[in-house]
Short mmCIF file of C-alpha atoms in Angstrom, two decimals:
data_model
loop_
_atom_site.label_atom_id
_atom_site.label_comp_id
_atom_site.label_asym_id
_atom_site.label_seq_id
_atom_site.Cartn_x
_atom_site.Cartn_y
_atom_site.Cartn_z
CA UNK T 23 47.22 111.79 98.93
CA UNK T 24 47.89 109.61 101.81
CA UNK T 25 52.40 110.95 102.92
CA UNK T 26 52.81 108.42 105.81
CA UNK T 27 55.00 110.76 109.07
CA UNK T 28 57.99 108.75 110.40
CA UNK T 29 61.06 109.23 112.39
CA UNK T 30 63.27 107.01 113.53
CA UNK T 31 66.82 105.21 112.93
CA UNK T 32 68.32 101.44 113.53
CA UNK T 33 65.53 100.06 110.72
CA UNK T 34 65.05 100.28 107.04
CA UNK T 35 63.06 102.84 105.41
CA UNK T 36 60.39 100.47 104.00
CA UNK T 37 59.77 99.16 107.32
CA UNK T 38 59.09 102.94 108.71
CA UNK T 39 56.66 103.53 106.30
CA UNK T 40 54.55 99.91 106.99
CA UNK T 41 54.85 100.94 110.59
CA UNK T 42 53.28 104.97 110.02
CA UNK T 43 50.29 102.91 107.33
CA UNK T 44 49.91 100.16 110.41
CA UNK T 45 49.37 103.41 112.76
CA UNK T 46 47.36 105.72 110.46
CA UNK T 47 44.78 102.89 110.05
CA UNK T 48 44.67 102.09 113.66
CA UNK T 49 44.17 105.46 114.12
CA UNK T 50 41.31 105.82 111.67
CA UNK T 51 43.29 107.98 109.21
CA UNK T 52 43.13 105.59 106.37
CA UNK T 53 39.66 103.88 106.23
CA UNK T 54 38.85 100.19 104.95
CA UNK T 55 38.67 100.27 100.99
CA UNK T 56 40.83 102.76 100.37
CA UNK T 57 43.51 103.73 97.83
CA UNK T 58 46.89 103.68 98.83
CA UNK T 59 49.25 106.27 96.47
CA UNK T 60 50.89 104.41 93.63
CA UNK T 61 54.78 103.20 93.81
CA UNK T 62 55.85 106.08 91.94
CA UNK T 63 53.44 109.00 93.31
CA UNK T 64 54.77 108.01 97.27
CA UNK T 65 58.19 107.55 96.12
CA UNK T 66 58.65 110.83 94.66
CA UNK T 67 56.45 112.73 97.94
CA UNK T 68 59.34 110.63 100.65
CA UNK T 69 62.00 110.97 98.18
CA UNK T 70 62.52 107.41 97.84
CA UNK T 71 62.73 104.36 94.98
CA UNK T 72 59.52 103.03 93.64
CA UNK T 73 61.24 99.44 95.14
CA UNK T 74 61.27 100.96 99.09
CA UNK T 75 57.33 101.53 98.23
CA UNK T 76 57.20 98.11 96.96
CA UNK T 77 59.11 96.61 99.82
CA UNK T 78 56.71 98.63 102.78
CA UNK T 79 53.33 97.44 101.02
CA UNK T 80 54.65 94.19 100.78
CA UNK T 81 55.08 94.16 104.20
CA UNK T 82 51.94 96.24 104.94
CA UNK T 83 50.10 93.03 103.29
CA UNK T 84 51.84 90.46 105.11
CA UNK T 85 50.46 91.64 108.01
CA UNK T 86 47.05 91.99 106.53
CA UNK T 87 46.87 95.54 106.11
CA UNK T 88 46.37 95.91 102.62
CA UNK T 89 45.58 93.90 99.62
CA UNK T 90 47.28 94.82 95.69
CA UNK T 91 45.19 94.29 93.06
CA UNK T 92 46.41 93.86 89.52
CA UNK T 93 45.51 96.76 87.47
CA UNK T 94 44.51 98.77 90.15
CA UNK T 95 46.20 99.14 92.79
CA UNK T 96 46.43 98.70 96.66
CA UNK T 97 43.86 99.20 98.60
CA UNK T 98 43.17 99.54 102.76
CA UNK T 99 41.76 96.30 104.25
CA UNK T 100 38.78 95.92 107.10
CA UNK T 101 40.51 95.36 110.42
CA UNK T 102 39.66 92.55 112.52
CA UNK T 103 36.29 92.68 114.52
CA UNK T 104 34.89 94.48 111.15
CA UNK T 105 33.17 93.07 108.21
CA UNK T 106 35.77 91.89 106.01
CA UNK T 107 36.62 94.22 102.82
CA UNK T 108 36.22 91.56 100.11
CA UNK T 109 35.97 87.18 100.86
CA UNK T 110 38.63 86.65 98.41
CA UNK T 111 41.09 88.52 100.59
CA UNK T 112 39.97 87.01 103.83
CA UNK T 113 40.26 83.46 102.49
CA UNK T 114 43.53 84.64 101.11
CA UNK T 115 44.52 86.38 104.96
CA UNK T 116 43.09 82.93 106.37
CA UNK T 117 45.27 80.79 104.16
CA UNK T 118 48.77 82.47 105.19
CA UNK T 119 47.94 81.94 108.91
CA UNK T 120 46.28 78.57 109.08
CA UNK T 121 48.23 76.54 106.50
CA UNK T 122 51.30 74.24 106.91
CA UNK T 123 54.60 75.21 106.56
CA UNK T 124 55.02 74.77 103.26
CA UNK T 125 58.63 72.82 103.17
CA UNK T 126 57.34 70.75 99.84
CA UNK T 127 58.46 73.13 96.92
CA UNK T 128 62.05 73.71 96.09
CA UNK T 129 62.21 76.94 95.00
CA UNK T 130 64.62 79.92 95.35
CA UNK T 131 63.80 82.70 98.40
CA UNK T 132 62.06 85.38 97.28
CA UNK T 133 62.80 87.89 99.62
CA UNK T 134 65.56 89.68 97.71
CA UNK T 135 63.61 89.46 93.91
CA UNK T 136 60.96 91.66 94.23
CA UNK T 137 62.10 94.83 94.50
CA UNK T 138 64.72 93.94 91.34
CA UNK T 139 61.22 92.59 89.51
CA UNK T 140 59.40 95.66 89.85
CA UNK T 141 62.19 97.58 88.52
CA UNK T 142 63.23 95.38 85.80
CA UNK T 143 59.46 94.96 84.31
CA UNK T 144 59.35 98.76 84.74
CA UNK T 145 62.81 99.01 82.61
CA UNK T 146 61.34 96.38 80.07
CA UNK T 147 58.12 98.68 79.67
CA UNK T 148 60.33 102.18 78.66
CA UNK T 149 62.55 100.21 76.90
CA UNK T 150 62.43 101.88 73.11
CA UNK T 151 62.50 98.33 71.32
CA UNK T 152 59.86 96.77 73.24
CA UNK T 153 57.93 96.23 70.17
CA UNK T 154 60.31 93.42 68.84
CA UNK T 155 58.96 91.30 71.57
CA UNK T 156 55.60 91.78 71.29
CA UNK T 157 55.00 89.72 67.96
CA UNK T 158 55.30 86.28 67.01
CA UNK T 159 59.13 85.21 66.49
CA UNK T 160 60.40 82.56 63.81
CA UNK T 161 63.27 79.54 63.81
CA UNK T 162 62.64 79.44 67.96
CA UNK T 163 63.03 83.03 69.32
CA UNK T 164 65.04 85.87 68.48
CA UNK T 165 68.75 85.62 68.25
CA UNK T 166 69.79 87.87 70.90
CA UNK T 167 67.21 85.78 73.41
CA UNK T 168 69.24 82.74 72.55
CA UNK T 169 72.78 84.66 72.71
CA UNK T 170 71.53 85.27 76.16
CA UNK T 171 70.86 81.67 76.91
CA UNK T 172 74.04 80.23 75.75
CA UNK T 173 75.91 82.73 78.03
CA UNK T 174 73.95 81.26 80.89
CA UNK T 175 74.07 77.97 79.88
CA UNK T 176 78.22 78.97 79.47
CA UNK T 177 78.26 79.11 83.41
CA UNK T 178 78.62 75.21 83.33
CA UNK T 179 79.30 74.12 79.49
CA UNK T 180 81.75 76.81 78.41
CA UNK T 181 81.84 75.49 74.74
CA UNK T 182 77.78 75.89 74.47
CA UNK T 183 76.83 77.84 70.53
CA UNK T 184 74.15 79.85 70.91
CA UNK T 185 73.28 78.11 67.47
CA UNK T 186 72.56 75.36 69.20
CA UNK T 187 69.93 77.00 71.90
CA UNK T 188 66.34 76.31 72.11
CA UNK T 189 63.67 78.25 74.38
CA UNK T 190 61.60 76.59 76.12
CA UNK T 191 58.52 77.60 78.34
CA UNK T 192 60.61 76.63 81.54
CA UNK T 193 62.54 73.19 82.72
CA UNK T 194 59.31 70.96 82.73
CA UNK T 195 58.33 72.28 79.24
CA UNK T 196 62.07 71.46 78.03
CA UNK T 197 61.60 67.74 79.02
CA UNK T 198 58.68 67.31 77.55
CA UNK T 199 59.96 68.54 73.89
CA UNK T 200 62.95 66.32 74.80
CA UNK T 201 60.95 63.56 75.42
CA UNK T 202 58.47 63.94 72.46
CA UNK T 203 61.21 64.74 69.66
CA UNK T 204 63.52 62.03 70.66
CA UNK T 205 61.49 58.97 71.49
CA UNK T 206 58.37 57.42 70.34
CA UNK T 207 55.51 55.33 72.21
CA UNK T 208 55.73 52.42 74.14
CA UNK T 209 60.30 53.22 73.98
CA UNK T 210 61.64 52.89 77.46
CA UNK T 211 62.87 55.82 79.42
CA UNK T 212 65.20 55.17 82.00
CA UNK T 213 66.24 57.54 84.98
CA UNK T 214 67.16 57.02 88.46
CA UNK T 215 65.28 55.26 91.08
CA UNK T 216 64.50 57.95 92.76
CA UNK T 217 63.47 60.93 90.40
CA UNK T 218 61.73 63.95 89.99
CA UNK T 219 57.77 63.37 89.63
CA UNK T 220 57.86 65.21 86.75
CA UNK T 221 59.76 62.81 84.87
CA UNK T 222 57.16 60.37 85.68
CA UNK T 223 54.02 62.24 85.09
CA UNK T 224 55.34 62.85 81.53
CA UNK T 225 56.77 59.29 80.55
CA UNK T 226 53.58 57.92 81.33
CA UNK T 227 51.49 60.29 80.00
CA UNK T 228 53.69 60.15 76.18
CA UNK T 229 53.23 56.73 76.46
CA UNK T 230 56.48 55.91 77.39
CA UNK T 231 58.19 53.08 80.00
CA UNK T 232 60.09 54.35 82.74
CA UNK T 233 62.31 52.07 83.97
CA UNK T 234 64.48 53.33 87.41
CA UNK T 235 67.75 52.67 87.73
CA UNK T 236 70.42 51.89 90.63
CA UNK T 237 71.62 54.83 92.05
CA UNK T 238 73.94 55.27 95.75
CA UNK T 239 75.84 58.08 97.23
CA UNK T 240 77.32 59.29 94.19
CA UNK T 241 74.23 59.14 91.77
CA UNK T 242 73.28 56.69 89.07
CA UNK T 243 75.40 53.58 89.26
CA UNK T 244 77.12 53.42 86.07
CA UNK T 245 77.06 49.46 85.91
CA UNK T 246 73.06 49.44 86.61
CA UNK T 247 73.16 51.51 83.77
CA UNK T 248 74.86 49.28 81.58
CA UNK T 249 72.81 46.18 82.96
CA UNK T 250 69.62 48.30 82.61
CA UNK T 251 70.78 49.27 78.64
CA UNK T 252 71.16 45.42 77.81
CA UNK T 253 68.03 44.47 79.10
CA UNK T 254 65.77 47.17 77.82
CA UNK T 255 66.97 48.90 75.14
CA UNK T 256 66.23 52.35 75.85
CA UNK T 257 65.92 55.75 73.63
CA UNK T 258 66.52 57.82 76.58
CA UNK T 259 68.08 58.12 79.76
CA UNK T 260 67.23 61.62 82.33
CA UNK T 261 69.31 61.95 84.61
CA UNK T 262 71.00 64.79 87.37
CA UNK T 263 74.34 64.68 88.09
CA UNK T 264 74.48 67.74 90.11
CA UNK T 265 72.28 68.09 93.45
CA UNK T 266 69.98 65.41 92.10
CA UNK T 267 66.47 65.50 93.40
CA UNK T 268 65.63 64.41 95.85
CA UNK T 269 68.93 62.83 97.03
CA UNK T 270 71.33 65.63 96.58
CA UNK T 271 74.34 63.64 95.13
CA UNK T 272 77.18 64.73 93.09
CA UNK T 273 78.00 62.69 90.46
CA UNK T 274 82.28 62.40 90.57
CA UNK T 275 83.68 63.29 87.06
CA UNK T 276 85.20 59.76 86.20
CA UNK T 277 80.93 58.15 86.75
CA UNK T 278 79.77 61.03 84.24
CA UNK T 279 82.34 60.22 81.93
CA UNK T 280 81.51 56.37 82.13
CA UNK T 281 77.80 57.01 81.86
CA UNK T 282 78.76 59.23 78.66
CA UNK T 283 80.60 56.36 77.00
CA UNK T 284 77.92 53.72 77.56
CA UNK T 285 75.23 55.57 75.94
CA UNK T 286 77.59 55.83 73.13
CA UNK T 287 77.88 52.54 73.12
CA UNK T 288 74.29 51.57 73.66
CA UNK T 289 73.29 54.68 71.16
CA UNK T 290 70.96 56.31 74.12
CA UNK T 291 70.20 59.71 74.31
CA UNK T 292 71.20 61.79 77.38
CA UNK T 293 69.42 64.53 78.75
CA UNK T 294 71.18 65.92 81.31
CA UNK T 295 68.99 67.77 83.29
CA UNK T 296 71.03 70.37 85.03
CA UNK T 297 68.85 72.34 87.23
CA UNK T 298 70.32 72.38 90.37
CA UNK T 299 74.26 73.27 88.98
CA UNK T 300 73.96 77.13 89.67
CA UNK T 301 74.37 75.91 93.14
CA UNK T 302 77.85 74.91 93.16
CA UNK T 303 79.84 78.13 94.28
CA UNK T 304 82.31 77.15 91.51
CA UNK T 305 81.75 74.55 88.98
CA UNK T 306 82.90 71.24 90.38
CA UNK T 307 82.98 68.99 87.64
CA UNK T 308 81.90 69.34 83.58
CA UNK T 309 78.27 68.32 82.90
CA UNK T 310 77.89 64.78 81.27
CA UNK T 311 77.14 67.08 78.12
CA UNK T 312 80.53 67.95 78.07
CA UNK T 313 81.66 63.83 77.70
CA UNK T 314 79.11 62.99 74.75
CA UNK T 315 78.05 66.63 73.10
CA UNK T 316 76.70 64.41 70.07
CA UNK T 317 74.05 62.73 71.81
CA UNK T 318 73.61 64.67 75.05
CA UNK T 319 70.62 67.53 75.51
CA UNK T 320 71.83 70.07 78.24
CA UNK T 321 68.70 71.86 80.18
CA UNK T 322 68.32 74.36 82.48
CA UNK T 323 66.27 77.40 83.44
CA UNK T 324 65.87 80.44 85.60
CA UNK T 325 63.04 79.06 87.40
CA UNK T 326 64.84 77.45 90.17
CA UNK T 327 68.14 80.08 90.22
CA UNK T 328 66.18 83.36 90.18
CA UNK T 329 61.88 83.36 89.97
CA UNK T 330 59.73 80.53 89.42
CA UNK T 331 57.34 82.71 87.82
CA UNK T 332 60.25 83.45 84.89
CA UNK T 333 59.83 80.76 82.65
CA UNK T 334 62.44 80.57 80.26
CA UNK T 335 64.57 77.05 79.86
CA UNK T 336 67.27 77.00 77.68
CA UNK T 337 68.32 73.39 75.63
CA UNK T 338 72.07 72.76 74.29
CA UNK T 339 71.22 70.65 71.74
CA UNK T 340 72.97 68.77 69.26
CA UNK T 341 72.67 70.01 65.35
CA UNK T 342 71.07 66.80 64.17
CA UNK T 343 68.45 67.52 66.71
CA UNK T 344 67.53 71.00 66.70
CA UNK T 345 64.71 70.96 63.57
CA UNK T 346 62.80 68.04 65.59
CA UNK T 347 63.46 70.46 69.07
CA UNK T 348 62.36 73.52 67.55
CA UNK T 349 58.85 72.00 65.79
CA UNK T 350 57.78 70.15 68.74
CA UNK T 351 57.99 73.51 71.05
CA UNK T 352 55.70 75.21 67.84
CA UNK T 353 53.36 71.66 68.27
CA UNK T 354 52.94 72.78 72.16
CA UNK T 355 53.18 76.07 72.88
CA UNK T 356 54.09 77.75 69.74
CA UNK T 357 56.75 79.89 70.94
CA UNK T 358 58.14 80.70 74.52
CA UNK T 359 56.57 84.48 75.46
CA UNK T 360 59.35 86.62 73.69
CA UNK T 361 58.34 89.28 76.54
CA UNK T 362 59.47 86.91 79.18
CA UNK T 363 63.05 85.59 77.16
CA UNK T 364 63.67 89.20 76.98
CA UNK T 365 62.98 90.00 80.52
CA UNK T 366 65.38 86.69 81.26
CA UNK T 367 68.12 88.00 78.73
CA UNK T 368 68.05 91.34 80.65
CA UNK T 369 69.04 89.39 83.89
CA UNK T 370 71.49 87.49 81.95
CA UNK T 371 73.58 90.32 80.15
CA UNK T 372 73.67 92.66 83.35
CA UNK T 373 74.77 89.93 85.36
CA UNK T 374 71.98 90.49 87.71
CA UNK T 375 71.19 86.65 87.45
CA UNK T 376 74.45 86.06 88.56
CA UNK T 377 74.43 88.21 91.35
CA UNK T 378 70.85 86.49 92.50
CA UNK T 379 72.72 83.20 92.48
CA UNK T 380 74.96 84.61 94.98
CA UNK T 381 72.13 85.75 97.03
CA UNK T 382 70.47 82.68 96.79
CA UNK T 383 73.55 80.31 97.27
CA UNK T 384 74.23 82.34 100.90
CA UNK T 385 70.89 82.08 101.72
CA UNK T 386 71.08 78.03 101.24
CA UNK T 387 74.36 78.11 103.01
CA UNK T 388 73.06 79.53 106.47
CA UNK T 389 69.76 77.67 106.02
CA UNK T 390 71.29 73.98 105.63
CA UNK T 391 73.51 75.10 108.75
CA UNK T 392 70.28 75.57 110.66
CA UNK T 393 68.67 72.16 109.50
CA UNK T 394 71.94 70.46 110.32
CA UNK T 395 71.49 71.60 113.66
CA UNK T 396 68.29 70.93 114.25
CA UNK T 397 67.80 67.43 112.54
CA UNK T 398 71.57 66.37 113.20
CA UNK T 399 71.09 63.34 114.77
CA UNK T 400 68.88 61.93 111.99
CA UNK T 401 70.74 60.82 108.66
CA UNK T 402 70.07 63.68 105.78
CA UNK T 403 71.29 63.67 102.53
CA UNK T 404 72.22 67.02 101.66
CA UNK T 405 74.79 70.01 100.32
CA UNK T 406 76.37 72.73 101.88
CA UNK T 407 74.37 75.07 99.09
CA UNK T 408 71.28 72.82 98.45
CA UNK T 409 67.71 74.24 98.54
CA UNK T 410 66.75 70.70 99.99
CA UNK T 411 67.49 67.39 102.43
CA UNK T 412 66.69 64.41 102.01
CA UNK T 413 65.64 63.15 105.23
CA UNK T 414 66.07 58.62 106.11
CA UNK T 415 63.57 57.64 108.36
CA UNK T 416 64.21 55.77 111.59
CA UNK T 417 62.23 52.48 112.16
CA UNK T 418 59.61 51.99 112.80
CA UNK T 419 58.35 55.28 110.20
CA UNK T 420 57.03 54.64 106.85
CA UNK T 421 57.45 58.00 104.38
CA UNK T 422 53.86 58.26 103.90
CA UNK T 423 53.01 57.84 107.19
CA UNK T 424 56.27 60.78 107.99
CA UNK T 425 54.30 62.74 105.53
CA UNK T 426 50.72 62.80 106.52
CA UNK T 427 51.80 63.30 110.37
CA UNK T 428 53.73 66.09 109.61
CA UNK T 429 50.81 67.63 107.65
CA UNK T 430 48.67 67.02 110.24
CA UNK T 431 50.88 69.04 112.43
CA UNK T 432 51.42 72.29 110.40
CA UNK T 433 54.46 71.11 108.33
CA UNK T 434 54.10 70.23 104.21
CA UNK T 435 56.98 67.59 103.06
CA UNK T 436 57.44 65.29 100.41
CA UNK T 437 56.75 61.64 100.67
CA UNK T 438 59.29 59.63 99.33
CA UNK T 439 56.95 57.68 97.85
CA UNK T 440 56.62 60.20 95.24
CA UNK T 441 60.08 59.78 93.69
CA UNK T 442 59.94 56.05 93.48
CA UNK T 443 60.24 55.88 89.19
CA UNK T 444 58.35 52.05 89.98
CA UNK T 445 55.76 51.77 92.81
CA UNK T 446 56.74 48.23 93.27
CA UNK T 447 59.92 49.95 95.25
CA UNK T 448 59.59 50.98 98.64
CA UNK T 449 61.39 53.83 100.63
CA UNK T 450 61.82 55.56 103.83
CA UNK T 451 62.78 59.09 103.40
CA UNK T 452 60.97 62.34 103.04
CA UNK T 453 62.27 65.36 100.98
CA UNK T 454 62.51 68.48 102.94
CA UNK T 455 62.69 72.01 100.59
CA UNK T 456 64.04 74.76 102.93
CA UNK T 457 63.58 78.05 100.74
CA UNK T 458 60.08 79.05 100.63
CA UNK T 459 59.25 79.91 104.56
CA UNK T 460 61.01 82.80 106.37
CA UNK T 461 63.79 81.54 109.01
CA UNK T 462 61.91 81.87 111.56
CA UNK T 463 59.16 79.83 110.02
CA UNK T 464 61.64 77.16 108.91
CA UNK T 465 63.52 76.88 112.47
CA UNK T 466 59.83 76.55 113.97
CA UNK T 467 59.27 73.67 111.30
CA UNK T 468 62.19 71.68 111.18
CA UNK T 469 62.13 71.62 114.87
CA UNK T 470 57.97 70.34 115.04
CA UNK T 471 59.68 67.93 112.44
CA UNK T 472 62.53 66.88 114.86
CA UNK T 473 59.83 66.38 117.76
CA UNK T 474 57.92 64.04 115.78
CA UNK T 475 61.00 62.25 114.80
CA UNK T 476 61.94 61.56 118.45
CA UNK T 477 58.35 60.26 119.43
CA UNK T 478 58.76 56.83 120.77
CA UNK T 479 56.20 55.54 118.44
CA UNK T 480 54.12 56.91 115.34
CA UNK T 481 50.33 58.01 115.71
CA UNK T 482 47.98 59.79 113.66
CA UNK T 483 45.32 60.58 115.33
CA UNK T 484 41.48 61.07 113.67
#
């Protein structure tokens, strides 16, 4: 068995051991193709977690040393100026140094997960009740599961029953139960004029009118609202009050409380999608929930607050709702993965999940402190703790034409074309997600981004 020889101090272990694998393959030690020691076999030779492992062939495969494959294991990889081992891991080696920045995708940073994900799945695994989530589950999911759900959902709505909780497979899977169990064809759905695509891609493929409505600083304008429930007579309205994509406003407590009473008066359904509130260090204001619990669906996940690949949404739901909830999750997906809502609960009652958000909420800090710097003289919408900016264009850009240039020069953002809930609208902002690329990546972006901004006029050239 491969025991990698290092010495040193002033650097973490993991990186030691990516270092000795780097020089024992340049050195012809290890050869192309072959088996690296599993997690726990080189852990127990250097006296070291299974998560240090983790962490060194992570890092061992960043720099395209290795390659893990599921089920069996991690394997040497051809050096350059050889044949390569396998195409699928040269297209994947070409990808990661070729593509753009990828600033499109709001998503939390996972540099600090993975060593807490190989442990936890390795936890879940021993664990001497695994069985109970290995089989079909009945009224929704297990009990405990939604126990654990109403705690998190607790972080904002303190007065959330876990009676009331329904699993979902994820946020986008929770709006579209919403949206299926509490309107019908052709009803309109309204939301803000700017919204998450998602919204869109699912009103109009129900069969349902989306209708945007007014929004400024502060979010959705409650008198739009009002104007917009006269004229069209909605079932639904979506909304986010709390870093609302892409804009990043925070809706003041007396608007959510306004917006509450006029869909009690209109008799409109709220779903108050509140994604982005583990972001606040400290819960600012109540979620609109909390100003109409009897027609208001609370949603969130743990998608955007701790691993996109965990998908387990939680709704708040009112009573009178829950039976049409609950059967039109069975209609689509049968039941969220019990495996997964018990891998989520196990975040949940350690308070691991809340400890992530920490992580995650720093990280945001120092990296909205960098793209302040660097795009300062521009107007951005932002938060001190957001994952994202909205950027305004100066004349003479367009956002598409923003967008496709700075594809076209190594950096992925978001058109703001994309948001628009009607395509009659027009708009001259981009969304800019800063999570997903290391900081070094990101400075190196957002200041290509900067330089295209202060070009005296816009080109793309063919």
């Amino acid at each position: 068995m491969w025991v990698p020889q290092y010495s040193g101090h002033g650097q973490p272990v993991y990186l030691m051991i990516a270092d000795a694998l780097e020089h024992d393959i340049a050195a012809g030690r290890l050869a192309a193709g072959e088996r690296l020691p599993t997690l726990k076999d080189l852990a127990e030779a250097l006296k070291v977690t299974p998560g240090t492992i983790g962490r060194a062939y992570d890092e061992a495969a960043k720099r395209a040393l290795v390659v893990g494959e599921v089920g069996r294991g991690t394997f040497v990889l051809q050096q350059k100026g050889s044949s390569p081992l396998s195409v699928g891991a040269k297209a994947a080696g070409d990808k990661a140094e070729n593509g753009p920045i990828d600033l499109s995708i709001i998503k939390p940073n996972d540099a600090n997960t993975t060593d807490w994900l190989r442990q936890s799945i390795t936890d879940l695994a021993h664990a001497p009740d695994l069985s109970q989530v290995l089989d079909y589950t009945t009224d929704g999911g297990h009990a405990l599961h939604k126990q654990a759900g109403a705690r998190w959902v607790q972080r904002s709505l303190p007065q959330a029953n876990w009676q009331q909780i329904v699993l979902t497979s994820g946020a986008q899977h929770g709006l579209l139960v919403t949206l299926s169990s509490l309107s019908k064809p052709d009803d309109v759905i309204l939301c803000e004029e700017y919204c998450y695509p998602g919204i869109i891609s699912l009103a109009h493929g129900l069969g349902r009118r989306l209708h945007g409505v007014r929004i400024d600083e502060h979010g959705l304008v409650p008198e739009a609202f009002r104007a917009a429930c006269i004229e069209h007579r909605p079932a639904l309205l979506v909304c986010v009050t709390t870093y609302q994509n892409p804009t990043n406003s925070i809706m003041p407590a007396e608007r959510r409380e306004a917006i509450a009473q006029i869909a009690r008066e209109f008799d409109v359904f709220i779903v108050d999608d509140d994604i982005y509130g583990f972001l606040q260090p400290s819960p600012q204001h109540k979620p609109i929930s909390a100003y109409a619990p009897e027609r208001s669906i609370y949603l969130t996940s743990l998608s955007k607050s701790i691993l996109p690949a965990l998908r387990i949404g939680y709704l708040h739901a009112p009573p009178d709702t829950l039976s049409r909830l609950s059967s039109m999750v069975r209609s689509s997906v049968w039941m969220p993965s019990p495996l997964m809502a018990q891998l989520a609960s196990n975040v949940i009652n350690s308070d691991l999940g809340g400890q992530l958000v920490k992580v995650q909420q720093q990280e945001a800090a120092a990296r909205q402190h960098m793209a302040s710097k660097i795009l300062g003289g521009y107007r951005i919408r932002t938060q001190p703790n957001s994952f994202h900016l909205w950027l305004e264009l100066p004349e003479p850009w367009t956002s598409d034409e923003f967008a496709n240039l700075a594809r076209a020069n190594g950096v992925a953002v978001v058109s703001g074309s994309q948001f628009l809930a009607q395509r009659s609208s027009s708009t001259c902002g981009v969304r800019i997600a800063l999570m997903t690329p290391s900081r070094t990546e990101l400075r190196f972006a957002l200041t290509k981004l900067a330089s295209l901004l202060a070009a005296p006029e816009p080109r793309l050239f063919y």
